[in-house]
Amino acid sequence: MARRYYGIFRYNHPGANWCSPTGGDTVHLTVVTPTPYGAGSSQSSASISCFRSNPDNDVTLNFSRPFQIGLPGSTIQTSTTLPTGSSQSVNGRIVTQNLTTSNDATGLFYCEGSNSDLTTRVYSIIHSVNRRFEPVDGLVTKTINKGENVTLSVIKANSGGFPLWRRTRNGTVNANLTNSNQASFTVPSTDADDGDLYTVIGSAVTLTDNHFSMIRLIVRDCDAGKWNLTDCEGVCDLCYNGGVCDDETGDCICPPGFSGPNCLTGKLIAWSVCLSGGLSV
């Protein structure tokens, strides 16, 4: 059984991504990146670290891209694999995927863990150092409920003209979006699909440096406060500290540093704690 989870969420650090839920019907993983804006940096390799949590401390992990970005002119337009030269290191429960110093380390990646008949995939986004725009609030994922509109916004990070919004849906790009040349872009509920990747390019520059910005959209299958894959009649428990109610199980999906049925156990974690292996969820 495969499960999709709420891939990316900035919590105390732009590279700290959603942790796994507390229920027993998933593989427990947390993904973080120390280089959320570091693809193409000459200083160090971009990387993603995947933390395995109890009871899945020894689960086998796989890293890759979920689909091609599809943006014409980008050096990763059709890529569905990791950048050439990528390497992996293991430190106990932490598996780190080094993605090289190349601009090809830009994009949407995932860490996938499989255990018995369960598979869980958690996502992470890495932007290029050449990005022209970036999410205004630092959030590279937006989670909404069924029937809701959502407004995505970016701010300028480097010069390159005005923003042009694009949508990649399962590897296919749509460049004909309404009112797509503004800093803020509203996605109506009728066009909001789970897993869509919205990108923003600069109007005055080519994409050879992979300068596009990214925001991934997560759409719950139920109305706010409800869960149950069949009829959405279940009432969610309260999820604290930024936790989100899973629309399939009703479990709270807790952010990094928190655990328990309602995400009340734990505390905010600093990036140094993550790197030292001190994350406990």
PDB file of C-alpha atoms in Angstrom:
ATOM      1  CA  MET A   1       0.000   0.000   0.000  1.00  0.00           C
ATOM      2  CA  ALA A   2       1.423   3.349  -1.013  1.00  0.00           C
ATOM      3  CA  ARG A   3       0.762   6.500   0.967  1.00  0.00           C
ATOM      4  CA  ARG A   4       1.358  10.108  -0.039  1.00  0.00           C
ATOM      5  CA  TYR A   5       2.223  12.597   2.635  1.00  0.00           C
ATOM      6  CA  TYR A   6       2.459  16.312   3.074  1.00  0.00           C
ATOM      7  CA  GLY A   7       5.921  16.678   1.697  1.00  0.00           C
ATOM      8  CA  ILE A   8       7.380  20.059   2.520  1.00  0.00           C
ATOM      9  CA  PHE A   9       6.845  22.572   5.263  1.00  0.00           C
ATOM     10  CA  ARG A  10       9.180  25.196   6.601  1.00  0.00           C
ATOM     11  CA  TYR A  11       9.300  24.889  10.383  1.00  0.00           C
ATOM     12  CA  ASN A  12      12.053  26.769  12.240  1.00  0.00           C
ATOM     13  CA  HIS A  13      14.242  26.481   9.140  1.00  0.00           C
ATOM     14  CA  PRO A  14      13.486  26.703   5.399  1.00  0.00           C
ATOM     15  CA  GLY A  15      14.867  23.203   4.936  1.00  0.00           C
ATOM     16  CA  ALA A  16      12.907  21.451   7.678  1.00  0.00           C
ATOM     17  CA  ASN A  17      10.201  19.404   6.011  1.00  0.00           C
ATOM     18  CA  TRP A  18       7.116  17.565   7.145  1.00  0.00           C
ATOM     19  CA  CYS A  19       7.702  14.694   9.465  1.00  0.00           C
ATOM     20  CA  SER A  20       5.819  11.459   9.300  1.00  0.00           C
ATOM     21  CA  PRO A  21       2.417  10.941  10.918  1.00  0.00           C
ATOM     22  CA  THR A  22       1.971   9.255  14.261  1.00  0.00           C
ATOM     23  CA  GLY A  23      -0.222   6.396  13.065  1.00  0.00           C
ATOM     24  CA  GLY A  24       0.917   2.839  12.465  1.00  0.00           C
ATOM     25  CA  ASP A  25      -0.056   2.595   8.780  1.00  0.00           C
ATOM     26  CA  THR A  26       2.942   4.431   7.383  1.00  0.00           C
ATOM     27  CA  VAL A  27       6.725   4.372   7.326  1.00  0.00           C
ATOM     28  CA  HIS A  28       7.966   7.040   9.749  1.00  0.00           C
ATOM     29  CA  LEU A  29      10.275   9.487   7.964  1.00  0.00           C
ATOM     30  CA  THR A  30      11.373  13.117   8.167  1.00  0.00           C
ATOM     31  CA  VAL A  31      13.217  14.934   5.377  1.00  0.00           C
ATOM     32  CA  VAL A  32      15.396  18.023   5.856  1.00  0.00           C
ATOM     33  CA  THR A  33      17.798  19.955   3.651  1.00  0.00           C
ATOM     34  CA  PRO A  34      20.530  22.342   4.847  1.00  0.00           C
ATOM     35  CA  THR A  35      20.618  23.824   1.339  1.00  0.00           C
ATOM     36  CA  PRO A  36      17.053  24.946   0.453  1.00  0.00           C
ATOM     37  CA  TYR A  37      18.535  27.692  -1.752  1.00  0.00           C
ATOM     38  CA  GLY A  38      21.874  26.037  -2.494  1.00  0.00           C
ATOM     39  CA  ALA A  39      21.752  24.317  -5.894  1.00  0.00           C
ATOM     40  CA  GLY A  40      24.673  25.473  -8.018  1.00  0.00           C
ATOM     41  CA  SER A  41      26.664  26.828  -5.087  1.00  0.00           C
ATOM     42  CA  SER A  42      30.434  26.625  -5.424  1.00  0.00           C
ATOM     43  CA  GLN A  43      30.727  26.482  -1.635  1.00  0.00           C
ATOM     44  CA  SER A  44      29.168  23.087  -0.942  1.00  0.00           C
ATOM     45  CA  SER A  45      27.022  20.327  -2.383  1.00  0.00           C
ATOM     46  CA  ALA A  46      23.258  20.586  -2.163  1.00  0.00           C
ATOM     47  CA  SER A  47      21.883  17.717  -0.092  1.00  0.00           C
ATOM     48  CA  ILE A  48      18.823  16.081   1.428  1.00  0.00           C
ATOM     49  CA  SER A  49      18.813  14.087   4.669  1.00  0.00           C
ATOM     50  CA  CYS A  50      16.156  11.508   5.503  1.00  0.00           C
ATOM     51  CA  PHE A  51      15.625  10.590   9.181  1.00  0.00           C
ATOM     52  CA  ARG A  52      14.189   7.168   9.999  1.00  0.00           C
ATOM     53  CA  SER A  53      12.121   7.130  13.197  1.00  0.00           C
ATOM     54  CA  ASN A  54      10.836   4.359  15.469  1.00  0.00           C
ATOM     55  CA  PRO A  55       9.723   1.742  14.653  1.00  0.00           C
ATOM     56  CA  ASP A  56      11.269   2.084  11.180  1.00  0.00           C
ATOM     57  CA  ASN A  57      14.909   2.735  12.116  1.00  0.00           C
ATOM     58  CA  ASP A  58      16.273   0.286   9.528  1.00  0.00           C
ATOM     59  CA  VAL A  59      13.859   0.797   6.646  1.00  0.00           C
ATOM     60  CA  THR A  60      15.363   0.877   3.142  1.00  0.00           C
ATOM     61  CA  LEU A  61      15.329   4.335   1.538  1.00  0.00           C
ATOM     62  CA  ASN A  62      15.300   5.549  -2.046  1.00  0.00           C
ATOM     63  CA  PHE A  63      15.856   9.099  -3.355  1.00  0.00           C
ATOM     64  CA  SER A  64      14.753  10.467  -6.725  1.00  0.00           C
ATOM     65  CA  ARG A  65      12.522  12.994  -8.548  1.00  0.00           C
ATOM     66  CA  PRO A  66       8.772  12.260  -8.823  1.00  0.00           C
ATOM     67  CA  PHE A  67       8.403  13.590 -12.393  1.00  0.00           C
ATOM     68  CA  GLN A  68      10.145  15.799 -14.945  1.00  0.00           C
ATOM     69  CA  ILE A  69       9.962  19.541 -14.344  1.00  0.00           C
ATOM     70  CA  GLY A  70       9.101  20.056 -18.013  1.00  0.00           C
ATOM     71  CA  LEU A  71      10.260  23.685 -18.270  1.00  0.00           C
ATOM     72  CA  PRO A  72      11.732  24.384 -21.749  1.00  0.00           C
ATOM     73  CA  GLY A  73      15.316  25.606 -21.567  1.00  0.00           C
ATOM     74  CA  SER A  74      16.039  24.180 -18.130  1.00  0.00           C
ATOM     75  CA  THR A  75      18.966  21.751 -17.887  1.00  0.00           C
ATOM     76  CA  ILE A  76      16.686  19.386 -15.939  1.00  0.00           C
ATOM     77  CA  GLN A  77      13.650  19.759 -18.225  1.00  0.00           C
ATOM     78  CA  THR A  78      13.207  16.004 -18.742  1.00  0.00           C
ATOM     79  CA  SER A  79      15.180  14.663 -15.784  1.00  0.00           C
ATOM     80  CA  THR A  80      13.582  12.093 -13.478  1.00  0.00           C
ATOM     81  CA  THR A  81      16.824  10.998 -11.808  1.00  0.00           C
ATOM     82  CA  LEU A  82      19.352  12.482  -9.398  1.00  0.00           C
ATOM     83  CA  PRO A  83      22.148  14.707 -10.746  1.00  0.00           C
ATOM     84  CA  THR A  84      25.155  12.916 -12.212  1.00  0.00           C
ATOM     85  CA  GLY A  85      27.774  12.367  -9.523  1.00  0.00           C
ATOM     86  CA  SER A  86      25.325  12.234  -6.613  1.00  0.00           C
ATOM     87  CA  SER A  87      26.451  10.160  -3.635  1.00  0.00           C
ATOM     88  CA  GLN A  88      24.950   8.819  -0.429  1.00  0.00           C
ATOM     89  CA  SER A  89      26.158   8.552   3.161  1.00  0.00           C
ATOM     90  CA  VAL A  90      24.658   6.841   6.214  1.00  0.00           C
ATOM     91  CA  ASN A  91      24.968   7.940   9.833  1.00  0.00           C
ATOM     92  CA  GLY A  92      22.825   5.670  11.976  1.00  0.00           C
ATOM     93  CA  ARG A  93      19.188   6.465  11.261  1.00  0.00           C
ATOM     94  CA  ILE A  94      20.130   9.390   9.001  1.00  0.00           C
ATOM     95  CA  VAL A  95      20.685   8.840   5.281  1.00  0.00           C
ATOM     96  CA  THR A  96      22.037  11.854   3.372  1.00  0.00           C
ATOM     97  CA  GLN A  97      21.832  12.183  -0.398  1.00  0.00           C
ATOM     98  CA  ASN A  98      24.486  14.583  -1.692  1.00  0.00           C
ATOM     99  CA  LEU A  99      23.310  16.139  -4.961  1.00  0.00           C
ATOM    100  CA  THR A 100      26.585  17.782  -6.117  1.00  0.00           C
ATOM    101  CA  THR A 101      27.378  21.491  -6.601  1.00  0.00           C
ATOM    102  CA  SER A 102      25.739  21.503 -10.043  1.00  0.00           C
ATOM    103  CA  ASN A 103      22.683  23.608 -10.897  1.00  0.00           C
ATOM    104  CA  ASP A 104      21.116  20.274 -11.802  1.00  0.00           C
ATOM    105  CA  ALA A 105      20.547  19.852  -8.046  1.00  0.00           C
ATOM    106  CA  THR A 106      17.608  22.255  -8.444  1.00  0.00           C
ATOM    107  CA  GLY A 107      14.147  20.744  -8.241  1.00  0.00           C
ATOM    108  CA  LEU A 108      11.608  18.608  -6.415  1.00  0.00           C
ATOM    109  CA  PHE A 109      13.011  15.461  -4.796  1.00  0.00           C
ATOM    110  CA  TYR A 110      11.677  12.718  -2.561  1.00  0.00           C
ATOM    111  CA  CYS A 111      12.834  10.239   0.028  1.00  0.00           C
ATOM    112  CA  GLU A 112      10.853   6.999  -0.106  1.00  0.00           C
ATOM    113  CA  GLY A 113      10.806   4.286   2.525  1.00  0.00           C
ATOM    114  CA  SER A 114       9.311   0.814   2.177  1.00  0.00           C
ATOM    115  CA  ASN A 115       8.540  -1.625   4.972  1.00  0.00           C
ATOM    116  CA  SER A 116       6.441  -4.764   4.509  1.00  0.00           C
ATOM    117  CA  ASP A 117       3.477  -3.691   2.338  1.00  0.00           C
ATOM    118  CA  LEU A 118       3.797   0.022   3.152  1.00  0.00           C
ATOM    119  CA  THR A 119       5.520   2.740   1.131  1.00  0.00           C
ATOM    120  CA  THR A 120       5.794   6.367   2.261  1.00  0.00           C
ATOM    121  CA  ARG A 121       7.217   9.179   0.145  1.00  0.00           C
ATOM    122  CA  VAL A 122       8.245  12.540   1.646  1.00  0.00           C
ATOM    123  CA  TYR A 123       9.210  15.485  -0.562  1.00  0.00           C
ATOM    124  CA  SER A 124      11.789  18.263  -0.490  1.00  0.00           C
ATOM    125  CA  ILE A 125      12.496  21.244  -2.756  1.00  0.00           C
ATOM    126  CA  ILE A 126      15.888  22.780  -3.495  1.00  0.00           C
ATOM    127  CA  HIS A 127      16.140  26.134  -5.281  1.00  0.00           C
ATOM    128  CA  SER A 128      19.080  27.404  -7.297  1.00  0.00           C
ATOM    129  CA  VAL A 129      21.393  30.105  -5.960  1.00  0.00           C
ATOM    130  CA  ASN A 130      20.416  31.879  -9.208  1.00  0.00           C
ATOM    131  CA  ARG A 131      16.692  31.945  -8.377  1.00  0.00           C
ATOM    132  CA  ARG A 132      14.947  35.129  -9.512  1.00  0.00           C
ATOM    133  CA  PHE A 133      12.042  34.694  -7.093  1.00  0.00           C
ATOM    134  CA  GLU A 134      11.254  32.747  -3.931  1.00  0.00           C
ATOM    135  CA  PRO A 135       8.089  32.096  -1.866  1.00  0.00           C
ATOM    136  CA  VAL A 136       7.188  35.232   0.082  1.00  0.00           C
ATOM    137  CA  ASP A 137       6.700  33.360   3.366  1.00  0.00           C
ATOM    138  CA  GLY A 138       9.445  30.787   2.838  1.00  0.00           C
ATOM    139  CA  LEU A 139       6.877  27.993   2.512  1.00  0.00           C
ATOM    140  CA  VAL A 140       7.528  25.731  -0.459  1.00  0.00           C
ATOM    141  CA  THR A 141       4.362  23.713   0.145  1.00  0.00           C
ATOM    142  CA  LYS A 142       0.790  24.941   0.502  1.00  0.00           C
ATOM    143  CA  THR A 143      -1.798  22.599   2.018  1.00  0.00           C
ATOM    144  CA  ILE A 144      -5.482  23.324   1.440  1.00  0.00           C
ATOM    145  CA  ASN A 145      -8.751  21.516   2.032  1.00  0.00           C
ATOM    146  CA  LYS A 146     -11.195  20.260  -0.562  1.00  0.00           C
ATOM    147  CA  GLY A 147     -13.119  23.122  -2.165  1.00  0.00           C
ATOM    148  CA  GLU A 148     -10.708  25.874  -1.153  1.00  0.00           C
ATOM    149  CA  ASN A 149      -8.967  28.437  -3.349  1.00  0.00           C
ATOM    150  CA  VAL A 150      -5.321  29.213  -2.641  1.00  0.00           C
ATOM    151  CA  THR A 151      -3.139  32.232  -3.392  1.00  0.00           C
ATOM    152  CA  LEU A 152       0.566  31.634  -4.000  1.00  0.00           C
ATOM    153  CA  SER A 153       3.003  34.542  -3.702  1.00  0.00           C
ATOM    154  CA  VAL A 154       6.671  35.185  -4.429  1.00  0.00           C
ATOM    155  CA  ILE A 155       9.152  37.998  -3.853  1.00  0.00           C
ATOM    156  CA  LYS A 156      12.148  38.972  -5.954  1.00  0.00           C
ATOM    157  CA  ALA A 157      15.461  37.390  -4.950  1.00  0.00           C
ATOM    158  CA  ASN A 158      17.589  38.449  -7.946  1.00  0.00           C
ATOM    159  CA  SER A 159      16.989  40.633 -11.009  1.00  0.00           C
ATOM    160  CA  GLY A 160      15.391  39.005 -14.038  1.00  0.00           C
ATOM    161  CA  GLY A 161      12.191  40.736 -15.058  1.00  0.00           C
ATOM    162  CA  PHE A 162       8.650  40.141 -13.842  1.00  0.00           C
ATOM    163  CA  PRO A 163       7.357  36.747 -12.640  1.00  0.00           C
ATOM    164  CA  LEU A 164       5.744  34.240 -14.996  1.00  0.00           C
ATOM    165  CA  TRP A 165       3.823  31.389 -13.352  1.00  0.00           C
ATOM    166  CA  ARG A 166       3.780  27.862 -14.759  1.00  0.00           C
ATOM    167  CA  ARG A 167       2.150  24.658 -13.537  1.00  0.00           C
ATOM    168  CA  THR A 168       3.676  21.206 -13.835  1.00  0.00           C
ATOM    169  CA  ARG A 169       1.161  18.400 -13.429  1.00  0.00           C
ATOM    170  CA  ASN A 170       2.685  14.916 -13.587  1.00  0.00           C
ATOM    171  CA  GLY A 171       5.492  16.165 -15.826  1.00  0.00           C
ATOM    172  CA  THR A 172       3.338  18.231 -18.202  1.00  0.00           C
ATOM    173  CA  VAL A 173       3.706  22.029 -18.148  1.00  0.00           C
ATOM    174  CA  ASN A 174       0.859  24.504 -18.563  1.00  0.00           C
ATOM    175  CA  ALA A 175       2.119  27.988 -19.450  1.00  0.00           C
ATOM    176  CA  ASN A 176      -1.319  29.389 -20.270  1.00  0.00           C
ATOM    177  CA  LEU A 177      -2.492  30.313 -16.795  1.00  0.00           C
ATOM    178  CA  THR A 178      -4.811  33.279 -16.211  1.00  0.00           C
ATOM    179  CA  ASN A 179      -3.197  36.381 -14.656  1.00  0.00           C
ATOM    180  CA  SER A 180       0.103  34.549 -14.417  1.00  0.00           C
ATOM    181  CA  ASN A 181       2.432  37.558 -14.648  1.00  0.00           C
ATOM    182  CA  GLN A 182       1.916  38.887 -11.127  1.00  0.00           C
ATOM    183  CA  ALA A 183       3.771  38.301  -7.855  1.00  0.00           C
ATOM    184  CA  SER A 184       0.656  36.607  -6.456  1.00  0.00           C
ATOM    185  CA  PHE A 185      -1.280  33.921  -8.290  1.00  0.00           C
ATOM    186  CA  THR A 186      -4.640  32.483  -7.210  1.00  0.00           C
ATOM    187  CA  VAL A 187      -5.518  28.862  -7.941  1.00  0.00           C
ATOM    188  CA  PRO A 188      -9.316  28.326  -7.917  1.00  0.00           C
ATOM    189  CA  SER A 189     -10.630  25.250  -6.131  1.00  0.00           C
ATOM    190  CA  THR A 190     -11.855  23.832  -9.440  1.00  0.00           C
ATOM    191  CA  ASP A 191      -8.280  23.736 -10.751  1.00  0.00           C
ATOM    192  CA  ALA A 192      -6.440  22.755  -7.560  1.00  0.00           C
ATOM    193  CA  ASP A 193      -4.992  19.247  -7.865  1.00  0.00           C
ATOM    194  CA  ASP A 194      -2.996  17.414  -5.236  1.00  0.00           C
ATOM    195  CA  GLY A 195       0.697  17.254  -6.118  1.00  0.00           C
ATOM    196  CA  ASP A 196       0.742  20.062  -8.676  1.00  0.00           C
ATOM    197  CA  LEU A 197       4.038  21.960  -8.787  1.00  0.00           C
ATOM    198  CA  TYR A 198       3.828  25.706  -9.473  1.00  0.00           C
ATOM    199  CA  THR A 199       6.972  27.331 -10.812  1.00  0.00           C
ATOM    200  CA  VAL A 200       7.888  30.974 -11.356  1.00  0.00           C
ATOM    201  CA  ILE A 201      10.423  32.089 -13.959  1.00  0.00           C
ATOM    202  CA  GLY A 202      11.904  35.496 -14.725  1.00  0.00           C
ATOM    203  CA  SER A 203      10.555  37.098 -17.899  1.00  0.00           C
ATOM    204  CA  ALA A 204      13.869  38.618 -18.979  1.00  0.00           C
ATOM    205  CA  VAL A 205      16.257  35.665 -18.658  1.00  0.00           C
ATOM    206  CA  THR A 206      16.676  32.155 -20.045  1.00  0.00           C
ATOM    207  CA  LEU A 207      16.240  29.055 -17.905  1.00  0.00           C
ATOM    208  CA  THR A 208      19.687  27.571 -18.503  1.00  0.00           C
ATOM    209  CA  ASP A 209      20.642  28.428 -14.907  1.00  0.00           C
ATOM    210  CA  ASN A 210      17.502  26.734 -13.506  1.00  0.00           C
ATOM    211  CA  HIS A 211      16.486  29.974 -11.800  1.00  0.00           C
ATOM    212  CA  PHE A 212      12.814  29.050 -11.361  1.00  0.00           C
ATOM    213  CA  SER A 213      11.034  29.163  -8.003  1.00  0.00           C
ATOM    214  CA  MET A 214       8.804  26.292  -6.829  1.00  0.00           C
ATOM    215  CA  ILE A 215       5.737  25.789  -4.631  1.00  0.00           C
ATOM    216  CA  ARG A 216       4.091  22.374  -4.288  1.00  0.00           C
ATOM    217  CA  LEU A 217       0.339  22.170  -3.737  1.00  0.00           C
ATOM    218  CA  ILE A 218      -1.229  19.620  -1.385  1.00  0.00           C
ATOM    219  CA  VAL A 219      -5.012  19.217  -1.542  1.00  0.00           C
ATOM    220  CA  ARG A 220      -6.723  17.227   1.210  1.00  0.00           C
ATOM    221  CA  ASP A 221      -9.564  15.031  -0.030  1.00  0.00           C
ATOM    222  CA  CYS A 222     -11.922  16.313   2.683  1.00  0.00           C
ATOM    223  CA  ASP A 223     -13.324  19.589   3.980  1.00  0.00           C
ATOM    224  CA  ALA A 224     -11.515  21.321   6.835  1.00  0.00           C
ATOM    225  CA  GLY A 225     -11.654  19.337  10.084  1.00  0.00           C
ATOM    226  CA  LYS A 226     -12.906  16.145   8.416  1.00  0.00           C
ATOM    227  CA  TRP A 227     -11.308  12.847   7.406  1.00  0.00           C
ATOM    228  CA  ASN A 228     -12.189   9.414   6.012  1.00  0.00           C
ATOM    229  CA  LEU A 229     -11.260   8.376   2.498  1.00  0.00           C
ATOM    230  CA  THR A 230     -14.757   6.989   1.831  1.00  0.00           C
ATOM    231  CA  ASP A 231     -17.167   9.707   2.982  1.00  0.00           C
ATOM    232  CA  CYS A 232     -15.182  12.364   4.921  1.00  0.00           C
ATOM    233  CA  GLU A 233     -17.575  12.008   7.874  1.00  0.00           C
ATOM    234  CA  GLY A 234     -14.838  11.555  10.473  1.00  0.00           C
ATOM    235  CA  VAL A 235     -14.073  14.532  12.726  1.00  0.00           C
ATOM    236  CA  CYS A 236     -10.371  15.339  13.106  1.00  0.00           C
ATOM    237  CA  ASP A 237      -8.762  15.602  16.521  1.00  0.00           C
ATOM    238  CA  LEU A 238      -6.939  18.852  17.209  1.00  0.00           C
ATOM    239  CA  CYS A 239      -3.367  18.810  15.891  1.00  0.00           C
ATOM    240  CA  TYR A 240      -1.102  21.276  17.703  1.00  0.00           C
ATOM    241  CA  ASN A 241       2.226  22.942  16.912  1.00  0.00           C
ATOM    242  CA  GLY A 242       1.537  23.057  13.186  1.00  0.00           C
ATOM    243  CA  GLY A 243       0.309  19.482  12.813  1.00  0.00           C
ATOM    244  CA  VAL A 244      -2.152  18.554  10.042  1.00  0.00           C
ATOM    245  CA  CYS A 245      -5.007  16.039  10.161  1.00  0.00           C
ATOM    246  CA  ASP A 246      -4.468  13.225   7.669  1.00  0.00           C
ATOM    247  CA  ASP A 247      -7.520  13.022   5.426  1.00  0.00           C
ATOM    248  CA  GLU A 248      -7.307   9.228   5.112  1.00  0.00           C
ATOM    249  CA  THR A 249      -6.673   8.136   8.719  1.00  0.00           C
ATOM    250  CA  GLY A 250      -7.506  11.110  10.937  1.00  0.00           C
ATOM    251  CA  ASP A 251      -4.020  10.895  12.475  1.00  0.00           C
ATOM    252  CA  CYS A 252      -2.067  14.075  13.131  1.00  0.00           C
ATOM    253  CA  ILE A 253       0.927  14.546  10.856  1.00  0.00           C
ATOM    254  CA  CYS A 254       3.428  16.307  13.102  1.00  0.00           C
ATOM    255  CA  PRO A 255       6.147  18.803  12.114  1.00  0.00           C
ATOM    256  CA  PRO A 256       9.800  18.101  12.940  1.00  0.00           C
ATOM    257  CA  GLY A 257      10.448  17.922  16.673  1.00  0.00           C
ATOM    258  CA  PHE A 258       6.915  16.949  17.688  1.00  0.00           C
ATOM    259  CA  SER A 259       5.128  13.625  18.069  1.00  0.00           C
ATOM    260  CA  GLY A 260       2.231  12.009  19.881  1.00  0.00           C
ATOM    261  CA  PRO A 261      -1.447  11.698  18.946  1.00  0.00           C
ATOM    262  CA  ASN A 262      -1.903  15.492  18.916  1.00  0.00           C
ATOM    263  CA  CYS A 263       1.706  16.639  18.247  1.00  0.00           C
ATOM    264  CA  LEU A 264       2.074  17.804  21.857  1.00  0.00           C
ATOM    265  CA  THR A 265       5.215  15.814  22.646  1.00  0.00           C
ATOM    266  CA  GLY A 266       8.541  17.490  21.871  1.00  0.00           C
ATOM    267  CA  LYS A 267       9.725  20.983  21.083  1.00  0.00           C
ATOM    268  CA  LEU A 268      10.965  23.156  18.240  1.00  0.00           C
ATOM    269  CA  ILE A 269      14.223  21.841  16.876  1.00  0.00           C
ATOM    270  CA  ALA A 270      17.180  23.805  15.587  1.00  0.00           C
ATOM    271  CA  TRP A 271      19.050  22.784  12.468  1.00  0.00           C
ATOM    272  CA  SER A 272      22.155  21.872  14.499  1.00  0.00           C
ATOM    273  CA  VAL A 273      20.064  19.354  16.427  1.00  0.00           C
ATOM    274  CA  CYS A 274      18.976  17.732  13.180  1.00  0.00           C
ATOM    275  CA  LEU A 275      22.524  17.406  11.910  1.00  0.00           C
ATOM    276  CA  SER A 276      23.753  15.882  15.151  1.00  0.00           C
ATOM    277  CA  GLY A 277      21.149  13.162  14.961  1.00  0.00           C
ATOM    278  CA  GLY A 278      19.221  14.481  17.937  1.00  0.00           C
ATOM    279  CA  LEU A 279      15.829  14.515  16.234  1.00  0.00           C
ATOM    280  CA  SER A 280      13.370  12.283  18.067  1.00  0.00           C
ATOM    281  CA  VAL A 281       9.893  11.755  16.662  1.00  0.00           C
TER     282      VAL A 281
END
